[in-house]
Short mmCIF file of C-alpha atoms in Angstrom, two decimals:
data_model
loop_
_atom_site.label_atom_id
_atom_site.label_comp_id
_atom_site.label_asym_id
_atom_site.label_seq_id
_atom_site.Cartn_x
_atom_site.Cartn_y
_atom_site.Cartn_z
CA MET A 1 43.54 66.33 91.70
CA ASN A 2 42.74 68.28 94.78
CA ALA A 3 45.24 71.24 96.11
CA GLU A 4 46.37 68.94 99.08
CA ASN A 5 47.69 66.27 96.84
CA ALA A 6 49.07 68.66 94.44
CA THR A 7 51.34 70.32 96.96
CA HIS A 8 53.55 67.19 96.87
CA GLN A 9 54.04 67.07 93.23
CA PRO A 10 56.05 70.30 92.22
CA ARG A 11 58.02 70.37 89.08
CA GLN A 12 61.52 68.74 88.84
CA PRO A 13 63.90 71.54 89.85
CA ARG A 14 66.23 72.94 87.15
CA ILE A 15 69.95 72.75 88.59
CA VAL A 16 73.05 74.43 87.26
CA VAL A 17 76.42 73.37 88.55
CA VAL A 18 79.34 75.63 87.85
CA GLY A 19 82.56 73.48 87.75
CA ALA A 20 83.51 70.03 86.72
CA GLY A 21 86.38 69.20 89.15
CA VAL A 22 85.92 67.15 92.18
CA SER A 23 83.22 68.90 93.83
CA GLY A 24 81.00 69.47 90.63
CA ILE A 25 81.50 65.85 89.65
CA CYS A 26 80.51 64.64 93.19
CA ALA A 27 77.58 66.89 93.54
CA THR A 28 76.20 66.17 90.03
CA ILE A 29 76.38 62.17 90.53
CA GLN A 30 74.67 62.42 93.92
CA LEU A 31 71.97 64.47 92.46
CA LEU A 32 71.44 62.00 89.49
CA GLN A 33 71.41 59.12 91.89
CA ALA A 34 68.56 60.84 93.91
CA GLY A 35 66.54 61.17 90.57
CA PHE A 36 67.10 64.76 89.70
CA THR A 37 67.48 64.86 86.00
CA ASP A 38 67.31 68.42 84.80
CA ILE A 39 70.98 69.27 85.78
CA THR A 40 73.39 71.36 83.55
CA VAL A 41 76.99 71.51 84.38
CA CYS A 42 79.02 74.62 82.91
CA GLU A 43 82.84 73.77 82.66
CA LYS A 44 85.07 76.68 81.41
CA GLY A 45 87.46 74.03 80.51
CA ASP A 46 87.40 71.38 77.62
CA GLU A 47 87.97 68.47 80.14
CA PHE A 48 86.93 67.19 83.40
CA GLY A 49 89.39 67.62 86.26
CA GLY A 50 89.49 71.07 87.85
CA THR A 51 92.91 71.68 89.33
CA TRP A 52 94.06 68.28 87.95
CA ARG A 53 93.33 69.60 84.56
CA GLU A 54 95.00 73.31 85.10
CA ASN A 55 98.11 71.80 86.78
CA THR A 56 100.42 69.55 84.53
CA TYR A 57 104.16 70.69 85.93
CA PRO A 58 106.72 67.98 86.43
CA GLY A 59 106.53 66.12 89.65
CA LEU A 60 102.76 66.95 90.09
CA ALA A 61 101.33 64.56 92.74
CA CYS A 62 98.49 64.54 95.36
CA ASP A 63 99.73 65.02 98.87
CA VAL A 64 96.64 62.96 99.98
CA MET A 65 96.94 59.08 99.66
CA SER A 66 95.29 57.57 96.53
CA ARG A 67 93.05 55.49 98.53
CA VAL A 68 91.53 58.43 100.56
CA TYR A 69 91.55 60.82 97.49
CA GLN A 70 88.75 59.19 95.83
CA PHE A 71 85.00 58.88 96.03
CA THR A 72 83.88 56.42 98.61
CA PHE A 73 81.13 55.15 95.92
CA ALA A 74 83.87 54.87 93.16
CA LYS A 75 86.90 53.29 94.80
CA ASN A 76 89.75 52.74 92.20
CA PRO A 77 91.58 49.28 92.76
CA ASP A 78 94.30 50.52 90.05
CA TRP A 79 96.13 53.46 91.79
CA SER A 80 99.77 53.15 90.63
CA HIS A 81 101.24 54.70 93.86
CA LEU A 82 100.62 55.54 97.46
CA PHE A 83 100.26 59.29 96.41
CA SER A 84 99.09 59.51 92.96
CA PRO A 85 100.47 61.53 90.05
CA GLY A 86 98.15 64.53 88.99
CA SER A 87 97.51 62.97 85.35
CA GLU A 88 96.22 59.79 86.97
CA ILE A 89 93.87 61.67 89.17
CA LYS A 90 92.53 63.60 86.28
CA ASP A 91 92.03 60.29 84.24
CA TYR A 92 90.19 58.70 87.36
CA LEU A 93 87.91 61.77 87.77
CA ALA A 94 87.11 61.84 83.97
CA GLU A 95 86.32 58.01 84.18
CA VAL A 96 83.93 58.34 87.20
CA ALA A 97 82.30 61.32 85.41
CA ARG A 98 81.60 59.13 82.36
CA LYS A 99 80.56 56.13 84.22
CA TYR A 100 77.87 58.02 86.18
CA GLY A 101 76.61 59.94 83.17
CA VAL A 102 77.97 63.47 84.14
CA ASP A 103 79.37 63.86 80.68
CA HIS A 104 75.93 63.83 79.35
CA HIS A 105 74.89 66.85 81.46
CA THR A 106 78.09 68.83 80.98
CA ARG A 107 78.56 71.76 78.62
CA PHE A 108 82.45 72.24 78.07
CA GLY A 109 83.89 75.54 77.03
CA THR A 110 81.08 77.36 78.94
CA GLN A 111 82.22 79.85 81.36
CA VAL A 112 79.49 81.63 83.65
CA THR A 113 80.06 85.24 83.78
CA THR A 114 76.97 86.49 85.76
CA ALA A 115 74.19 84.78 87.86
CA GLU A 116 71.30 87.07 89.07
CA PHE A 117 68.32 85.86 91.18
CA ALA A 118 65.13 87.39 89.90
CA ALA A 119 61.35 86.43 89.94
CA GLY A 120 62.24 83.60 92.04
CA GLU A 121 64.89 81.95 89.88
CA TRP A 122 68.43 82.28 88.98
CA TRP A 123 69.66 83.47 85.56
CA ILE A 124 72.96 82.57 84.34
CA THR A 125 74.74 84.23 81.55
CA THR A 126 77.91 82.67 79.91
CA ALA A 127 80.56 84.41 78.29
CA GLU A 128 78.83 83.81 74.96
CA GLY A 129 76.06 85.59 76.03
CA GLN A 130 73.73 82.44 76.50
CA ARG A 131 71.23 82.83 79.28
CA THR A 132 69.78 80.09 81.25
CA ALA A 133 67.25 80.00 84.11
CA CYS A 134 67.64 77.57 87.02
CA ASP A 135 66.02 77.05 90.61
CA PHE A 136 69.11 75.75 92.16
CA LEU A 137 72.72 77.20 91.62
CA VAL A 138 75.65 75.06 92.85
CA CYS A 139 79.01 76.68 92.86
CA ALA A 140 81.64 74.28 92.52
CA THR A 141 84.44 76.32 91.12
CA GLY A 142 87.11 75.55 93.68
CA TYR A 143 89.60 77.74 95.30
CA LEU A 144 92.82 76.73 93.57
CA HIS A 145 92.71 77.68 89.95
CA HIS A 146 93.39 81.57 90.00
CA PRO A 147 97.10 81.82 89.48
CA ARG A 148 98.73 84.38 91.84
CA LEU A 149 101.51 86.22 90.02
CA PRO A 150 104.14 87.92 92.03
CA ASP A 151 104.62 91.92 91.65
CA ILE A 152 108.39 91.73 90.72
CA THR A 153 109.97 94.59 88.92
CA GLY A 154 111.01 93.87 85.32
CA LEU A 155 109.29 90.49 85.19
CA GLN A 156 108.03 91.07 81.65
CA GLN A 157 111.47 91.86 80.52
CA PHE A 158 113.00 88.42 80.82
CA VAL A 159 113.90 87.22 77.64
CA GLY A 160 113.83 83.39 78.38
CA SER A 161 110.70 81.35 79.05
CA THR A 162 108.63 82.25 82.21
CA PHE A 163 105.18 81.14 83.26
CA HIS A 164 103.29 80.04 86.32
CA SER A 165 103.46 76.48 87.45
CA ALA A 166 99.74 76.23 86.90
CA ARG A 167 100.19 77.24 83.20
CA TRP A 168 103.11 74.93 82.41
CA ASN A 169 104.50 75.59 79.15
CA HIS A 170 105.45 71.81 77.85
CA GLU A 171 107.06 73.33 74.49
CA THR A 172 109.83 74.69 76.93
CA VAL A 173 112.81 72.57 77.45
CA VAL A 174 114.21 72.41 81.02
CA GLN A 175 116.79 69.60 80.36
CA GLY A 176 120.30 70.98 80.60
CA MET A 177 118.94 74.50 81.06
CA ARG A 178 119.32 77.14 84.02
CA VAL A 179 115.90 76.98 85.48
CA GLY A 180 114.82 79.20 88.53
CA VAL A 181 111.68 78.54 90.68
CA ILE A 182 110.11 81.16 92.74
CA GLY A 183 107.94 79.72 95.58
CA THR A 184 108.55 77.18 98.28
CA GLY A 185 104.85 75.64 98.75
CA SER A 186 104.00 72.28 97.74
CA THR A 187 104.20 73.03 94.07
CA GLY A 188 107.64 74.48 94.56
CA ILE A 189 109.08 71.55 96.49
CA GLN A 190 107.67 69.05 93.98
CA LEU A 191 109.02 71.07 91.19
CA VAL A 192 112.57 71.05 92.72
CA SER A 193 112.56 67.37 93.38
CA ALA A 194 111.31 66.60 90.01
CA MET A 195 113.81 68.81 87.95
CA ALA A 196 117.07 68.50 90.09
CA GLY A 197 119.40 66.43 88.20
CA VAL A 198 117.38 67.23 84.72
CA ALA A 199 118.11 70.99 84.69
CA ALA A 200 121.96 71.92 84.39
CA HIS A 201 121.65 74.25 87.14
CA LEU A 202 118.42 74.66 89.38
CA VAL A 203 117.91 77.84 91.68
CA LEU A 204 115.16 78.03 94.08
CA PHE A 205 114.15 81.50 95.38
CA GLN A 206 112.94 80.83 98.86
CA ARG A 207 110.51 83.35 100.14
CA THR A 208 109.49 81.34 103.18
CA ALA A 209 110.92 78.08 104.31
CA GLN A 210 108.39 75.27 104.91
CA TRP A 211 107.95 72.32 107.32
CA ILE A 212 108.15 68.98 105.58
CA VAL A 213 106.90 65.58 106.59
CA PRO A 214 108.41 62.83 104.85
CA ALA A 215 106.11 60.83 102.61
CA VAL A 216 107.56 57.79 100.92
CA ASN A 217 105.58 57.39 97.69
CA TRP A 218 105.72 53.40 97.03
CA ARG A 219 104.54 52.06 93.99
CA TYR A 220 101.56 49.48 94.34
CA SER A 221 102.38 46.01 92.97
CA ARG A 222 100.21 44.20 90.63
CA ILE A 223 99.54 41.78 93.28
CA ALA A 224 98.05 44.73 95.41
CA LYS A 225 95.89 45.91 92.41
CA PHE A 226 94.69 42.34 91.77
CA ALA A 227 93.86 41.89 95.44
CA HIS A 228 91.84 45.22 95.42
CA ARG A 229 90.15 44.24 92.41
CA ARG A 230 88.97 40.81 93.74
CA ILE A 231 88.35 41.90 97.32
CA PRO A 232 86.36 45.14 97.53
CA MET A 233 86.58 45.08 101.41
CA LEU A 234 90.42 45.82 100.91
CA GLY A 235 89.54 49.13 99.53
CA ASN A 236 87.17 50.02 102.47
CA LEU A 237 89.85 49.17 104.78
CA ALA A 238 92.57 51.10 103.02
CA TYR A 239 90.11 54.13 103.02
CA ARG A 240 89.58 54.06 106.62
CA PHE A 241 93.08 53.50 107.50
CA GLY A 242 94.38 56.10 105.11
CA GLN A 243 92.26 58.80 106.86
CA GLN A 244 93.81 58.46 110.18
CA PRO A 245 96.99 60.52 109.69
CA TYR A 246 94.76 63.31 108.20
CA GLY A 247 92.72 63.06 111.39
CA LEU A 248 95.81 63.43 113.33
CA ILE A 249 96.92 66.51 111.54
CA ALA A 250 93.32 68.02 111.84
CA ARG A 251 93.49 67.41 115.69
CA ALA A 252 96.79 68.86 116.00
CA THR A 253 96.02 71.95 114.15
CA ALA A 254 92.97 72.58 116.16
CA ARG A 255 93.98 72.01 119.81
CA PRO A 256 97.53 72.06 121.37
CA GLY A 257 98.89 69.05 122.88
CA LEU A 258 100.74 65.92 122.20
CA GLN A 259 99.74 65.38 118.64
CA ARG A 260 100.81 68.90 117.74
CA ARG A 261 104.33 68.08 119.43
CA LEU A 262 104.44 64.65 117.80
CA ILE A 263 104.12 66.24 114.34
CA GLY A 264 106.41 69.03 115.23
CA TRP A 265 109.05 66.69 116.04
CA ALA A 266 108.68 64.46 112.92
CA CYS A 267 109.20 67.73 111.02
CA ALA A 268 112.36 68.76 112.90
CA ARG A 269 113.80 65.11 112.80
CA TYR A 270 113.20 65.01 108.96
CA LEU A 271 114.82 68.47 108.65
CA ARG A 272 118.19 67.10 110.33
CA THR A 273 118.62 65.02 107.18
CA VAL A 274 120.14 68.00 105.78
CA ARG A 275 123.80 67.58 106.65
CA ASP A 276 125.02 71.30 105.97
CA PRO A 277 124.27 73.29 109.06
CA GLU A 278 123.94 76.37 107.29
CA LEU A 279 121.91 75.04 104.54
CA ARG A 280 119.69 73.40 107.32
CA ARG A 281 119.30 76.93 109.00
CA LYS A 282 118.05 78.39 105.89
CA LEU A 283 115.51 75.73 105.54
CA THR A 284 114.19 75.99 109.02
CA PRO A 285 111.05 78.11 109.21
CA ASP A 286 110.39 80.62 111.93
CA TYR A 287 106.71 79.49 112.58
CA ALA A 288 105.26 76.46 114.18
CA PRO A 289 104.51 73.46 111.98
CA MET A 290 100.86 73.28 110.44
CA CYS A 291 100.53 77.07 110.71
CA LYS A 292 100.85 77.05 106.95
CA ARG A 293 99.57 73.84 104.88
CA LEU A 294 101.95 71.14 105.89
CA VAL A 295 104.15 70.02 103.00
CA MET A 296 104.53 66.13 102.56
CA ALA A 297 107.24 65.09 100.25
CA ASN A 298 110.22 62.87 100.32
CA GLY A 299 112.72 63.86 97.74
CA PHE A 300 113.18 67.49 98.38
CA TYR A 301 115.90 67.49 100.97
CA ARG A 302 118.08 65.12 98.93
CA ALA A 303 117.49 67.40 95.78
CA ILE A 304 118.28 70.63 97.57
CA GLN A 305 121.72 69.33 98.66
CA ARG A 306 122.89 68.34 95.15
CA PRO A 307 125.83 70.40 93.90
CA ASP A 308 123.72 71.57 90.86
CA VAL A 309 120.82 72.94 92.82
CA GLU A 310 121.07 76.42 94.62
CA LEU A 311 119.06 77.71 97.55
CA VAL A 312 118.58 81.47 97.42
CA THR A 313 117.22 83.18 100.40
CA ALA A 314 117.98 86.93 99.65
CA SER A 315 114.90 88.95 98.41
CA ILE A 316 114.45 89.42 94.74
CA ASP A 317 115.14 92.78 93.72
CA HIS A 318 114.10 92.64 90.08
CA VAL A 319 114.05 90.62 87.08
CA ALA A 320 116.75 91.08 84.52
CA PRO A 321 116.68 90.14 80.87
CA ASP A 322 119.00 87.35 81.39
CA GLY A 323 117.86 86.20 84.91
CA VAL A 324 117.09 87.41 88.50
CA VAL A 325 118.93 89.87 90.61
CA THR A 326 118.61 89.79 94.45
CA VAL A 327 118.84 92.53 96.93
CA ASP A 328 122.48 91.69 97.80
CA GLY A 329 123.62 92.40 94.26
CA SER A 330 124.02 88.76 93.09
CA ARG A 331 122.82 87.98 89.62
CA HIS A 332 121.44 84.61 88.78
CA LYS A 333 121.45 84.07 85.03
CA LEU A 334 118.52 81.72 83.96
CA ASP A 335 116.97 80.26 80.80
CA VAL A 336 113.69 79.45 82.35
CA LEU A 337 111.92 80.99 85.26
CA VAL A 338 108.96 79.20 86.86
CA LEU A 339 106.48 81.02 89.17
CA ALA A 340 105.20 78.60 91.74
CA THR A 341 103.62 81.43 93.60
CA GLY A 342 100.28 79.75 94.43
CA PHE A 343 96.79 80.62 93.88
CA ASP A 344 94.12 83.40 95.02
CA ALA A 345 92.43 81.14 97.38
CA HIS A 346 90.07 83.91 98.53
CA ALA A 347 88.74 84.21 95.03
CA PHE A 348 86.02 81.42 95.09
CA MET A 349 83.58 82.06 92.38
CA ALA A 350 85.68 84.99 90.92
CA PRO A 351 85.34 86.43 88.35
CA MET A 352 81.76 85.02 88.25
CA ALA A 353 79.41 88.17 89.50
CA ILE A 354 76.61 86.99 91.64
CA THR A 355 73.67 89.24 92.43
CA GLY A 356 70.81 88.39 94.86
CA PRO A 357 67.28 89.40 94.69
CA ASN A 358 67.72 92.89 96.35
CA GLY A 359 70.28 93.92 94.01
CA VAL A 360 73.07 93.34 96.54
CA THR A 361 76.32 91.61 94.84
CA LEU A 362 78.49 89.00 96.41
CA GLU A 363 81.41 91.23 96.02
CA GLN A 364 79.68 93.82 98.02
CA VAL A 365 78.75 91.23 100.95
CA TRP A 366 82.11 89.99 100.86
CA ALA A 367 83.90 93.30 100.93
CA ASP A 368 85.34 92.86 104.31
CA GLY A 369 86.26 89.03 103.59
CA PRO A 370 84.25 85.89 102.27
CA ARG A 371 82.08 84.15 104.70
CA ALA A 372 79.47 81.46 104.34
CA PHE A 373 76.95 79.63 106.54
CA GLU A 374 78.42 76.10 107.59
CA GLY A 375 80.53 76.96 104.54
CA MET A 376 77.70 76.58 102.13
CA MET A 377 75.14 79.17 101.98
CA LEU A 378 74.77 82.90 102.17
CA PRO A 379 72.02 85.24 103.69
CA GLY A 380 70.33 87.10 100.76
CA PHE A 381 71.26 84.57 98.06
CA PRO A 382 68.48 82.08 97.84
CA ASN A 383 68.93 78.68 96.61
CA LEU A 384 72.68 79.19 96.12
CA PHE A 385 75.03 76.51 97.47
CA LEU A 386 78.83 76.76 97.57
CA MET A 387 81.22 73.73 97.65
CA ASN A 388 84.24 73.91 99.76
CA GLY A 389 83.28 77.66 100.34
CA PRO A 390 84.63 79.86 103.22
CA TYR A 391 84.93 78.02 106.56
CA SER A 392 84.99 74.64 104.86
CA PRO A 393 87.87 72.46 106.20
CA PHE A 394 91.02 73.17 104.25
CA GLY A 395 94.45 72.55 105.31
CA ASN A 396 95.44 69.00 104.68
CA HIS A 397 91.99 67.50 105.15
CA PRO A 398 90.92 65.47 101.91
CA ILE A 399 88.64 67.67 99.77
CA ILE A 400 86.78 64.74 98.42
CA ALA A 401 85.33 63.62 101.81
CA ILE A 402 84.13 67.23 102.32
CA SER A 403 82.64 67.50 98.81
CA GLU A 404 80.75 64.38 99.42
CA ALA A 405 79.30 65.71 102.77
CA GLN A 406 78.26 69.13 101.21
CA ALA A 407 76.69 67.06 98.10
CA HIS A 408 74.51 65.14 100.42
CA ARG A 409 73.32 68.55 102.09
CA ILE A 410 72.57 69.98 98.69
CA VAL A 411 70.50 66.69 97.62
CA TRP A 412 68.66 67.00 101.13
CA TRP A 413 67.31 70.45 100.40
CA ALA A 414 66.73 69.55 96.63
CA ARG A 415 64.48 66.43 97.82
CA ARG A 416 62.43 68.92 100.10
CA TRP A 417 61.96 71.62 97.19
CA ARG A 418 60.92 68.69 94.97
CA ASN A 419 58.46 67.78 97.84
CA GLY A 420 56.92 71.31 97.71
CA GLU A 421 58.08 72.12 101.25
CA PHE A 422 59.55 75.49 100.12
CA SER A 423 60.26 77.57 97.03
CA SER A 424 63.54 79.28 98.11
CA VAL A 425 65.91 78.86 101.30
CA GLU A 426 68.57 80.90 102.50
CA PRO A 427 70.18 81.17 106.07
CA THR A 428 68.98 84.28 108.02
CA ASP A 429 71.46 86.97 109.02
CA ALA A 430 71.26 86.00 112.70
CA ALA A 431 72.39 82.48 111.90
CA MET A 432 75.26 83.80 109.85
CA ALA A 433 76.13 86.07 112.53
CA ARG A 434 76.14 83.18 115.20
CA PHE A 435 78.10 81.07 112.99
CA HIS A 436 80.77 83.46 112.15
CA ASP A 437 81.17 84.57 115.70
CA ARG A 438 81.56 80.97 116.64
CA MET A 439 84.06 80.35 114.05
CA ARG A 440 86.24 83.22 115.19
CA ALA A 441 85.84 82.34 118.92
CA ALA A 442 87.14 78.88 118.12
CA MET A 443 90.17 80.37 116.59
CA PRO A 444 92.50 81.06 119.64
CA GLY A 445 94.25 78.08 120.25
CA THR A 446 94.58 76.62 116.70
CA VAL A 447 97.85 76.54 115.04
CA TRP A 448 96.93 78.91 112.29
CA THR A 449 96.63 81.82 114.87
CA SER A 450 100.33 81.06 116.33
CA GLY A 451 102.02 83.65 114.11
CA CYS A 452 102.56 83.16 110.39
CA GLN A 453 101.38 84.62 107.05
CA SER A 454 99.44 82.10 105.12
CA TRP A 455 96.72 82.09 102.49
CA TYR A 456 94.35 81.00 105.07
CA LEU A 457 94.39 84.58 106.75
CA GLY A 458 91.58 87.14 105.67
CA LYS A 459 91.82 90.80 105.61
CA ASP A 460 91.25 90.90 109.36
CA GLY A 461 94.33 88.61 109.90
CA LEU A 462 92.19 85.69 111.18
CA PRO A 463 91.85 82.47 109.39
CA GLU A 464 88.83 81.84 107.07
CA LEU A 465 88.73 78.15 107.55
CA TRP A 466 86.96 75.36 109.68
CA PRO A 467 88.74 75.66 113.22
CA SER A 468 88.27 71.90 114.10
CA THR A 469 88.55 68.41 112.61
CA GLY A 470 87.31 67.49 109.46
CA GLN A 471 85.23 64.76 110.98
CA GLU A 472 83.44 67.21 113.10
CA TYR A 473 82.73 69.16 110.01
CA GLU A 474 81.14 66.08 108.32
CA GLU A 475 79.16 65.38 111.30
CA LEU A 476 77.62 68.93 111.23
CA ILE A 477 76.80 68.91 107.62
CA ALA A 478 75.24 65.26 108.01
CA ARG A 479 72.79 66.57 110.65
CA HIS A 480 69.44 67.79 109.41
CA PRO A 481 69.54 71.59 109.26
CA ASP A 482 67.52 73.41 111.62
CA HIS A 483 64.73 75.27 109.92
CA ALA A 484 65.12 78.20 112.40
CA ASP A 485 68.47 79.03 111.01
CA TYR A 486 66.76 79.46 107.49
CA GLN A 487 64.31 81.64 105.95
CA LEU A 488 62.16 79.54 103.63
CA ASP A 489 59.73 80.94 101.24
CA ARG A 490 56.93 78.87 99.89
CA TRP A 491 54.79 78.91 96.74
CA PRO A 492 51.05 79.94 96.74
CA VAL A 493 48.85 76.71 96.55
CA ALA A 494 47.76 77.69 93.13
CA ALA A 495 51.48 77.74 91.75
CA LYS A 496 51.97 74.21 92.79
CA VAL A 497 48.98 72.45 91.26
CA VAL A 498 49.97 69.98 88.52
CA SER A 499 47.23 69.48 85.76
#
């Protein structure tokens, strides 16, 4: 075999995917379908599912329609509701993973603690001390799995049952109990809607009021499921139709105009279903709709108006052994205290420590805040891919659509590695700087900069997410990368010769 032909036959890349949630499953399936076989998925948990494995609280449901929150290559005709319950999504992800063979490549109970690029390859170390070398490292670790615990005096002194909503204690009985919920994001609102009328008395400690869009969660009939099983085209139509509301929200967040006013009107109109003027005043946010992630729910306003449900807007002073004391001196006696206080959305791959070939760590590079070229790659970290990394579309955009787009891009690069076109790839510093500046320049005019505190904001007070629509991001990722934006290193010819 001559050297010219040998250059087109490099070895199969060794690929490690960290995380077996939505993005990890998606990337692994697309890599397998592209003919890559040396893939190892490291999953710290004992099941597939990611955030849908971590969260099991009462009332858990997705705020993206079921027929949109699914892989385009694995549409499920048997969704039970318009907005699926969390357990059903977890089962769906596990079923898809098994169907496409992801389970044969997954090592459960395997937490990656460090990743270091040395001598042209990534070296992965697990919590058990096992070391593995690979050519590509795909971080599909998600961003909603590190619970954020509030800094409240006396929290450890509470004698009742207390836990974060993502660590739900199923041995705790809430029926007939006095239950407190701290936090009013999507989780807090779902919890109140589910536990109202179950708990003897339910107290919601509101830190920030939320804008809510009504979302009726109807149940699919047997006829509808039968039709979707027999006529696959219905699934395609439902997917396209279901994308429209999220496209509307994305356009409204990115640019002022009629669509933004329309969503604001819908939120305000729904808020008027709260009959008590004083309660309605307390539930009215002091910021523009969509500045924080828009909450989609239908039962919260009914629940909060029940006589056995109480809204507390006074700040918490401390937690006493028997309940919560607010700054106005009120003592709210409780049996159960739930912390629906969200996640550290900026943690990304943490606590995994990542070190590039020059000895610089990701923590050092991100000292002023996380960033990534096109949401996926980093200068100084060759052959490292992030899924749903900094500047990926967040907000209310369906994460599965973004995962599919990013997985296609990973496959594109892996194919070219396999063809012998390069040995390592990373974006240039100049490309990263241009992209970062472009993201910053596009932020004024977006609703995220209209004046509110949200988990989208970085250390500099500016949002760290895609400033336009998800469709525009998908179109960007679908285009072939401009090689001028990347540093590509190539093997010596001798290194590629296959005997």
